[in-house]
mmCIF file of C-alpha atoms in Angstrom:
data_model
loop_
_atom_site.group_PDB
_atom_site.id
_atom_site.type_symbol
_atom_site.label_atom_id
_atom_site.label_comp_id
_atom_site.label_asym_id
_atom_site.label_seq_id
_atom_site.Cartn_x
_atom_site.Cartn_y
_atom_site.Cartn_z
ATOM 1 C CA MET A 190 0.033 0.012 -0.008
ATOM 2 C CA LYS A 191 0.920 3.642 -0.549
ATOM 3 C CA ILE A 192 1.337 4.740 3.381
ATOM 4 C CA GLY A 193 2.088 8.302 4.661
ATOM 5 C CA PHE A 194 3.825 9.117 7.895
ATOM 6 C CA VAL A 195 3.977 12.366 9.642
ATOM 7 C CA GLY A 196 6.243 12.406 12.473
ATOM 8 C CA LEU A 197 9.394 10.247 12.615
ATOM 9 C CA GLY A 198 11.016 10.850 15.766
ATOM 10 C CA ILE A 199 11.684 8.365 18.535
ATOM 11 C CA MET A 200 8.522 6.230 18.092
ATOM 12 C CA GLY A 201 7.512 7.109 14.512
ATOM 13 C CA ARG A 202 10.903 6.252 13.159
ATOM 14 C CA PRO A 203 11.280 2.558 14.019
ATOM 15 C CA MET A 204 7.269 2.433 13.244
ATOM 16 C CA ALA A 205 7.771 3.582 9.732
ATOM 17 C CA ALA A 206 10.956 1.212 9.359
ATOM 18 C CA ASN A 207 8.929 -1.789 10.008
ATOM 19 C CA LEU A 208 6.251 -0.659 7.609
ATOM 20 C CA LEU A 209 9.121 -0.236 4.870
ATOM 21 C CA ALA A 210 10.441 -3.615 5.803
ATOM 22 C CA ALA A 211 7.074 -5.402 5.169
ATOM 23 C CA GLY A 212 7.335 -3.958 1.522
ATOM 24 C CA HIS A 213 4.946 -0.980 1.611
ATOM 25 C CA GLU A 214 5.655 2.350 -0.421
ATOM 26 C CA LEU A 215 6.147 5.187 2.374
ATOM 27 C CA HIS A 216 5.797 8.621 2.089
ATOM 28 C CA GLY A 217 7.416 10.674 4.891
ATOM 29 C CA TYR A 218 7.442 14.090 6.408
ATOM 30 C CA ALA A 219 9.012 15.479 9.666
ATOM 31 C CA THR A 220 9.606 19.079 10.698
ATOM 32 C CA SER A 221 13.339 17.706 11.336
ATOM 33 C CA GLY A 222 13.637 15.916 8.205
ATOM 34 C CA VAL A 223 13.183 12.272 6.969
ATOM 35 C CA PRO A 224 15.998 10.276 8.585
ATOM 36 C CA ASP A 225 18.704 9.056 6.222
ATOM 37 C CA ASP A 226 18.359 5.664 7.332
ATOM 38 C CA LEU A 227 14.597 5.594 6.176
ATOM 39 C CA ILE A 228 15.779 7.077 2.848
ATOM 40 C CA LYS A 229 17.962 4.215 2.416
ATOM 41 C CA LEU A 230 15.205 1.601 2.965
ATOM 42 C CA GLY A 231 13.232 3.271 0.233
ATOM 43 C CA ALA A 232 11.045 6.011 2.252
ATOM 44 C CA LYS A 233 10.369 9.070 -0.147
ATOM 45 C CA ALA A 234 10.423 12.434 1.697
ATOM 46 C CA GLU A 235 7.806 14.925 0.974
ATOM 47 C CA ALA A 236 7.682 18.865 1.454
ATOM 48 C CA ASN A 237 4.918 18.910 3.897
ATOM 49 C CA ALA A 238 2.112 16.723 5.392
ATOM 50 C CA GLN A 239 -0.062 17.835 2.489
ATOM 51 C CA ALA A 240 1.996 16.257 0.001
ATOM 52 C CA VAL A 241 2.209 13.119 2.273
ATOM 53 C CA ALA A 242 -1.611 12.887 1.992
ATOM 54 C CA ALA A 243 -1.953 13.335 -1.582
ATOM 55 C CA ALA A 244 0.458 10.505 -2.282
ATOM 56 C CA SER A 245 -1.249 7.992 0.291
ATOM 57 C CA GLU A 246 -3.906 5.777 0.773
ATOM 58 C CA ILE A 247 -3.220 5.635 4.546
ATOM 59 C CA VAL A 248 -1.760 8.563 6.336
ATOM 60 C CA ILE A 249 -0.250 7.921 9.956
ATOM 61 C CA LEU A 250 0.456 10.560 12.247
ATOM 62 C CA MET A 251 3.011 10.027 15.203
ATOM 63 C CA VAL A 252 3.765 13.658 16.646
ATOM 64 C CA PRO A 253 4.167 14.998 20.491
ATOM 65 C CA ASP A 254 0.794 16.517 21.537
ATOM 66 C CA THR A 255 -2.715 17.793 20.655
ATOM 67 C CA PRO A 256 -1.782 21.020 19.131
ATOM 68 C CA HIS A 257 0.924 19.270 16.694
ATOM 69 C CA VAL A 258 -1.722 16.938 15.526
ATOM 70 C CA GLU A 259 -3.944 19.860 14.837
ATOM 71 C CA ALA A 260 -1.326 21.588 12.915
ATOM 72 C CA ALA A 261 -0.414 18.524 10.957
ATOM 73 C CA LEU A 262 -4.038 17.738 9.949
ATOM 74 C CA PHE A 263 -5.531 21.372 9.488
ATOM 75 C CA GLY A 264 -2.769 23.799 9.217
ATOM 76 C CA GLU A 265 -0.731 25.230 6.283
ATOM 77 C CA GLY A 266 0.344 22.398 4.179
ATOM 78 C CA GLY A 267 -1.367 19.950 6.627
ATOM 79 C CA VAL A 268 -3.010 16.765 5.752
ATOM 80 C CA ALA A 269 -6.464 17.701 5.191
ATOM 81 C CA GLY A 270 -5.536 19.803 2.154
ATOM 82 C CA GLY A 271 -3.960 16.850 0.382
ATOM 83 C CA LEU A 272 -6.695 14.216 1.126
ATOM 84 C CA ALA A 273 -8.652 12.215 -1.461
ATOM 85 C CA LYS A 274 -12.083 10.754 -0.627
ATOM 86 C CA GLY A 275 -11.478 7.363 0.964
ATOM 87 C CA THR A 276 -8.251 7.959 2.664
ATOM 88 C CA LEU A 277 -7.834 6.664 5.956
ATOM 89 C CA VAL A 278 -6.307 8.921 8.452
ATOM 90 C CA ILE A 279 -4.855 7.243 11.553
ATOM 91 C CA ASP A 280 -3.659 9.453 14.409
ATOM 92 C CA MET A 281 -1.205 7.206 16.644
ATOM 93 C CA SER A 282 -0.134 10.141 18.797
ATOM 94 C CA SER A 283 -1.282 10.338 22.582
ATOM 95 C CA ILE A 284 -3.510 13.373 22.694
ATOM 96 C CA SER A 285 -6.811 14.835 23.994
ATOM 97 C CA PRO A 286 -9.861 12.526 23.516
ATOM 98 C CA THR A 287 -12.023 15.321 23.214
ATOM 99 C CA ALA A 288 -9.975 17.077 20.579
ATOM 100 C CA THR A 289 -9.761 13.766 18.898
ATOM 101 C CA LYS A 290 -13.594 13.603 18.372
ATOM 102 C CA ASP A 291 -13.550 17.180 16.695
ATOM 103 C CA PHE A 292 -10.747 15.995 14.621
ATOM 104 C CA ALA A 293 -12.341 12.894 13.401
ATOM 105 C CA ALA A 294 -15.640 14.774 12.562
ATOM 106 C CA ARG A 295 -13.688 17.236 10.264
ATOM 107 C CA ILE A 296 -12.132 14.522 8.710
ATOM 108 C CA ASN A 297 -15.080 12.554 7.935
ATOM 109 C CA ALA A 298 -16.702 15.694 6.553
ATOM 110 C CA LEU A 299 -13.871 15.458 4.001
ATOM 111 C CA GLY A 300 -15.100 11.889 3.043
ATOM 112 C CA CYS A 301 -12.377 10.141 4.878
ATOM 113 C CA ASP A 302 -12.353 7.841 7.861
ATOM 114 C CA TYR A 303 -10.190 8.229 10.937
ATOM 115 C CA LEU A 304 -8.966 6.455 13.617
ATOM 116 C CA ASP A 305 -7.448 7.167 16.680
ATOM 117 C CA ALA A 306 -4.791 4.586 17.683
ATOM 118 C CA PRO A 307 -2.244 5.640 20.520
ATOM 119 C CA VAL A 308 0.272 3.281 21.376
ATOM 120 C CA SER A 309 1.934 1.682 24.644
ATOM 121 C CA GLY A 310 5.436 0.058 24.614
ATOM 122 C CA GLY A 311 7.933 2.638 24.280
ATOM 123 C CA GLU A 312 10.811 2.804 21.827
ATOM 124 C CA VAL A 313 11.624 -0.699 22.366
ATOM 125 C CA GLY A 314 8.138 -1.850 21.426
ATOM 126 C CA ALA A 315 8.412 0.431 18.294
ATOM 127 C CA GLN A 316 11.699 -1.192 17.348
ATOM 128 C CA GLN A 317 10.470 -4.806 17.605
ATOM 129 C CA ALA A 318 6.955 -4.212 16.485
ATOM 130 C CA THR A 319 5.282 -5.463 19.760
ATOM 131 C CA LEU A 320 3.439 -2.041 20.474
ATOM 132 C CA THR A 321 0.006 -2.228 22.445
ATOM 133 C CA ILE A 322 -2.321 -0.345 19.974
ATOM 134 C CA MET A 323 -5.727 1.196 21.593
ATOM 135 C CA VAL A 324 -7.949 2.003 18.875
ATOM 136 C CA GLY A 325 -11.049 4.171 18.562
ATOM 137 C CA GLY A 326 -13.349 4.559 15.481
ATOM 138 C CA PRO A 327 -15.592 2.654 12.983
ATOM 139 C CA GLN A 328 -15.326 -1.149 12.641
ATOM 140 C CA ALA A 329 -14.863 -1.029 8.920
ATOM 141 C CA ALA A 330 -11.758 1.303 9.367
ATOM 142 C CA PHE A 331 -10.298 -0.704 11.895
ATOM 143 C CA ASP A 332 -10.599 -3.828 9.708
ATOM 144 C CA ARG A 333 -8.750 -2.082 6.989
ATOM 145 C CA ALA A 334 -5.991 -0.820 9.068
ATOM 146 C CA LYS A 335 -5.331 -4.139 11.015
ATOM 147 C CA PRO A 336 -2.965 -5.419 8.786
ATOM 148 C CA ILE A 337 -0.878 -2.154 9.156
ATOM 149 C CA PHE A 338 -1.029 -2.267 12.774
ATOM 150 C CA GLU A 339 -0.056 -5.960 12.948
ATOM 151 C CA LEU A 340 3.214 -4.774 11.485
ATOM 152 C CA MET A 341 3.919 -2.345 14.244
ATOM 153 C CA GLY A 342 2.168 -4.299 17.314
ATOM 154 C CA LYS A 343 0.821 -7.371 18.969
ATOM 155 C CA ASN A 344 -1.980 -6.464 21.396
ATOM 156 C CA ILE A 345 -4.535 -4.563 18.960
ATOM 157 C CA THR A 346 -7.742 -3.525 20.386
ATOM 158 C CA LEU A 347 -10.992 -1.492 18.912
ATOM 159 C CA VAL A 348 -11.787 -0.133 22.221
ATOM 160 C CA GLY A 349 -15.091 1.810 20.887
ATOM 161 C CA GLY A 350 -15.756 5.085 18.820
ATOM 162 C CA ASN A 351 -13.443 7.853 17.939
ATOM 163 C CA GLY A 352 -11.727 9.091 21.197
ATOM 164 C CA ASP A 353 -12.144 5.891 23.083
ATOM 165 C CA GLY A 354 -8.538 5.098 21.953
ATOM 166 C CA GLN A 355 -7.308 8.118 23.320
ATOM 167 C CA THR A 356 -9.230 7.553 26.689
ATOM 168 C CA CYS A 357 -7.659 3.971 27.014
ATOM 169 C CA LYS A 358 -4.218 5.484 26.329
ATOM 170 C CA VAL A 359 -4.841 8.194 29.093
ATOM 171 C CA ALA A 360 -5.850 5.280 31.501
ATOM 172 C CA ASN A 361 -2.734 3.497 30.499
ATOM 173 C CA GLN A 362 -0.659 6.298 31.438
ATOM 174 C CA ILE A 363 -2.328 6.820 34.656
ATOM 175 C CA ILE A 364 -1.462 3.285 35.566
ATOM 176 C CA VAL A 365 2.157 3.456 34.348
ATOM 177 C CA GLY A 366 2.953 6.724 36.139
ATOM 178 C CA LEU A 367 1.454 5.482 39.376
ATOM 179 C CA THR A 368 3.356 2.268 39.227
ATOM 180 C CA ILE A 369 6.584 3.808 38.371
ATOM 181 C CA GLU A 370 5.943 6.048 41.818
ATOM 182 C CA ALA A 371 5.221 2.803 43.639
ATOM 183 C CA VAL A 372 8.442 1.038 42.224
ATOM 184 C CA GLY A 373 10.509 4.100 43.293
ATOM 185 C CA GLU A 374 9.015 4.189 46.634
ATOM 186 C CA ALA A 375 9.611 0.600 47.470
ATOM 187 C CA LEU A 376 13.164 0.476 46.062
ATOM 188 C CA LEU A 377 14.005 3.696 47.924
ATOM 189 C CA PHE A 378 12.440 2.082 51.390
ATOM 190 C CA ALA A 379 14.545 -1.057 50.858
ATOM 191 C CA SER A 380 17.755 0.575 49.818
ATOM 192 C CA LYS A 381 17.304 3.366 52.873
ATOM 193 C CA ALA A 382 16.934 0.384 55.355
ATOM 194 C CA GLY A 383 20.006 -1.351 54.188
ATOM 195 C CA ALA A 384 18.855 -4.069 51.770
ATOM 196 C CA ASP A 385 20.458 -4.582 48.391
ATOM 197 C CA PRO A 386 18.009 -2.862 45.996
ATOM 198 C CA GLU A 387 18.703 -5.213 43.068
ATOM 199 C CA LYS A 388 18.129 -8.506 45.146
ATOM 200 C CA VAL A 389 14.930 -7.157 46.467
ATOM 201 C CA ARG A 390 13.759 -6.296 43.012
ATOM 202 C CA GLY A 391 14.567 -9.824 42.005
ATOM 203 C CA ALA A 392 13.059 -11.324 44.824
ATOM 204 C CA LEU A 393 9.701 -9.042 44.120
ATOM 205 C CA MET A 394 9.805 -10.316 40.395
ATOM 206 C CA GLY A 395 8.873 -13.792 41.524
ATOM 207 C CA GLY A 396 5.834 -12.321 43.594
ATOM 208 C CA PHE A 397 2.523 -10.643 43.100
ATOM 209 C CA ALA A 398 4.450 -7.294 42.762
ATOM 210 C CA SER A 399 5.942 -8.340 39.637
ATOM 211 C CA SER A 400 5.444 -5.967 36.772
ATOM 212 C CA ARG A 401 7.218 -4.912 33.587
ATOM 213 C CA ILE A 402 7.769 -1.639 35.377
ATOM 214 C CA LEU A 403 9.478 -3.295 38.303
ATOM 215 C CA GLU A 404 11.474 -5.279 35.681
ATOM 216 C CA LEU A 405 12.573 -2.464 33.422
ATOM 217 C CA HIS A 406 12.294 0.991 35.180
ATOM 218 C CA GLY A 407 13.251 -0.761 38.571
ATOM 219 C CA LYS A 408 16.592 -1.870 36.914
ATOM 220 C CA ARG A 409 16.914 1.633 35.546
ATOM 221 C CA MET A 410 16.470 3.269 38.951
ATOM 222 C CA ILE A 411 19.215 0.935 40.537
ATOM 223 C CA GLU A 412 21.559 1.345 37.573
ATOM 224 C CA ARG A 413 21.035 5.184 37.194
ATOM 225 C CA ASN A 414 19.929 4.796 33.460
ATOM 226 C CA PHE A 415 17.558 7.667 32.602
ATOM 227 C CA GLU A 416 18.352 7.986 28.812
ATOM 228 C CA PRO A 417 14.882 8.402 27.564
ATOM 229 C CA GLY A 418 12.688 5.746 26.224
ATOM 230 C CA PHE A 419 9.693 7.869 27.171
ATOM 231 C CA ARG A 420 10.404 11.199 28.450
ATOM 232 C CA ILE A 421 9.128 13.009 31.614
ATOM 233 C CA ASN A 422 7.590 15.813 29.612
ATOM 234 C CA LEU A 423 5.624 13.476 27.478
ATOM 235 C CA HIS A 424 4.112 11.707 30.582
ATOM 236 C CA GLN A 425 3.529 15.170 32.134
ATOM 237 C CA LYS A 426 1.446 15.835 29.100
ATOM 238 C CA ASP A 427 -0.236 12.662 29.316
ATOM 239 C CA LEU A 428 -1.116 13.043 32.901
ATOM 240 C CA ASN A 429 -2.281 16.695 32.160
ATOM 241 C CA LEU A 430 -5.054 14.958 29.859
ATOM 242 C CA ALA A 431 -5.810 12.575 32.767
ATOM 243 C CA LEU A 432 -6.440 15.407 35.006
ATOM 244 C CA SER A 433 -8.175 17.867 32.726
ATOM 245 C CA GLY A 434 -10.135 15.096 31.721
ATOM 246 C CA ALA A 435 -10.887 14.255 35.498
ATOM 247 C CA ARG A 436 -12.042 17.818 36.066
ATOM 248 C CA GLU A 437 -14.526 17.679 33.033
ATOM 249 C CA LEU A 438 -15.888 14.535 34.538
ATOM 250 C CA GLY A 439 -16.090 15.715 37.886
ATOM 251 C CA ILE A 440 -14.251 13.149 39.545
ATOM 252 C CA SER A 441 -11.068 13.181 41.587
ATOM 253 C CA LEU A 442 -7.742 11.231 40.839
ATOM 254 C CA PRO A 443 -5.474 12.095 43.843
ATOM 255 C CA ASN A 444 -2.619 9.847 43.199
ATOM 256 C CA THR A 445 -2.487 10.908 39.520
ATOM 257 C CA ALA A 446 -2.112 14.541 40.839
ATOM 258 C CA THR A 447 0.758 13.346 43.419
ATOM 259 C CA THR A 448 2.685 11.837 40.687
ATOM 260 C CA GLN A 449 2.061 14.642 38.327
ATOM 261 C CA GLU A 450 3.817 16.708 40.955
ATOM 262 C CA LEU A 451 6.718 14.498 41.307
ATOM 263 C CA PHE A 452 7.116 14.618 37.586
ATOM 264 C CA ASN A 453 6.865 18.290 37.960
ATOM 265 C CA ALA A 454 9.524 18.403 40.593
ATOM 266 C CA CYS A 455 11.903 16.341 38.256
ATOM 267 C CA ALA A 456 11.177 19.094 35.297
ATOM 268 C CA ALA A 457 11.884 21.896 37.572
ATOM 269 C CA ARG A 458 15.321 20.576 38.426
ATOM 270 C CA GLY A 459 16.417 20.197 34.573
ATOM 271 C CA GLY A 460 14.902 16.569 34.151
ATOM 272 C CA SER A 461 12.221 16.800 31.630
ATOM 273 C CA ALA A 462 14.096 15.089 28.764
ATOM 274 C CA LYS A 463 14.973 12.214 31.122
ATOM 275 C CA ASP A 464 13.191 8.776 31.056
ATOM 276 C CA HIS A 465 10.153 8.845 33.256
ATOM 277 C CA SER A 466 11.807 6.366 35.551
ATOM 278 C CA ALA A 467 13.599 9.374 36.593
ATOM 279 C CA LEU A 468 10.600 10.164 38.692
ATOM 280 C CA VAL A 469 12.616 8.331 41.522
ATOM 281 C CA GLN A 470 14.975 11.125 41.679
ATOM 282 C CA ALA A 471 12.248 13.166 43.134
ATOM 283 C CA LEU A 472 11.632 10.715 45.880
ATOM 284 C CA GLU A 473 15.389 10.432 46.508
ATOM 285 C CA LEU A 474 15.578 14.066 47.145
ATOM 286 C CA LEU A 475 12.858 14.117 49.824
ATOM 287 C CA ALA A 476 14.798 11.234 51.416
ATOM 288 C CA ASP A 477 18.278 12.502 50.817
ATOM 289 C CA HIS A 478 19.069 9.099 49.649
ATOM 290 C CA GLN A 479 20.041 7.600 46.426
ATOM 291 C CA ILE A 480 18.953 3.882 45.520
ATOM 292 C CA GLY A 481 21.843 2.816 43.562
ATOM 293 C CA GLN A 482 24.900 3.659 41.520
ATOM 294 C CA PRO A 483 25.525 3.887 37.697
ATOM 295 C CA LYS A 484 26.487 0.505 36.218
ATOM 296 C CA ALA A 485 30.243 -0.018 35.466
ATOM 297 C CA LYS A 486 31.215 -0.060 31.715
#
């Protein structure tokens, strides 16, 4: 198929590479330019998102936040200006569920289908094509897109209508953020008490407290590896969506708010570009104690 891809950063780049590896024709655009490795794999660099849409049967967006999606879709040189009737637009960014419903309606008015399909799994999941993909939109559009999704992910679920995929992703980010905070507290407690945090982590991995976050991010905390797989500033954005959504719904998310404040503390100290596992550094500052040491090279 002729697939367009707008946004080729940490996540979009490996996702696009997997589509190219499967033999699809890929037309790409990114504000920083299409990466050379994708060009070598056969990607065609386009001048803007409008040109991407004009050349494609399916257009995928993977950009940081709600305003970026709106600009990519409806701004000057945006996707909407290049769409032919019947083109499928898939937004795989993580953005506002409310805005998503509006974007879908505006794309539908042009005679095109729209899916919101945010992902979980980080850079490693994007590289290994093992992403979890949470989809909102019509069944027929989902069925059309599923073979493409299967080249990028493993757990692919049509959650409901437009906006429901984004709602599911916000719920995912609540769980991830709070679990990172819980793992940080647990390992900090163990370390301050004099136990070996790595051995504690290993013991916990065999019990009911086991999780992928304890496995992967617990290891990051102990080894002090905060090179970003998923940046703190992106998780702040996602929890902002959760908290603003909670206000709209008239509900309280107290622990989400606390976790966001810990992310805010990290960002205030210059850590916004670190991996979200670096949330533990805010806890360490409060305890005046560091869990582990950098891994020897």
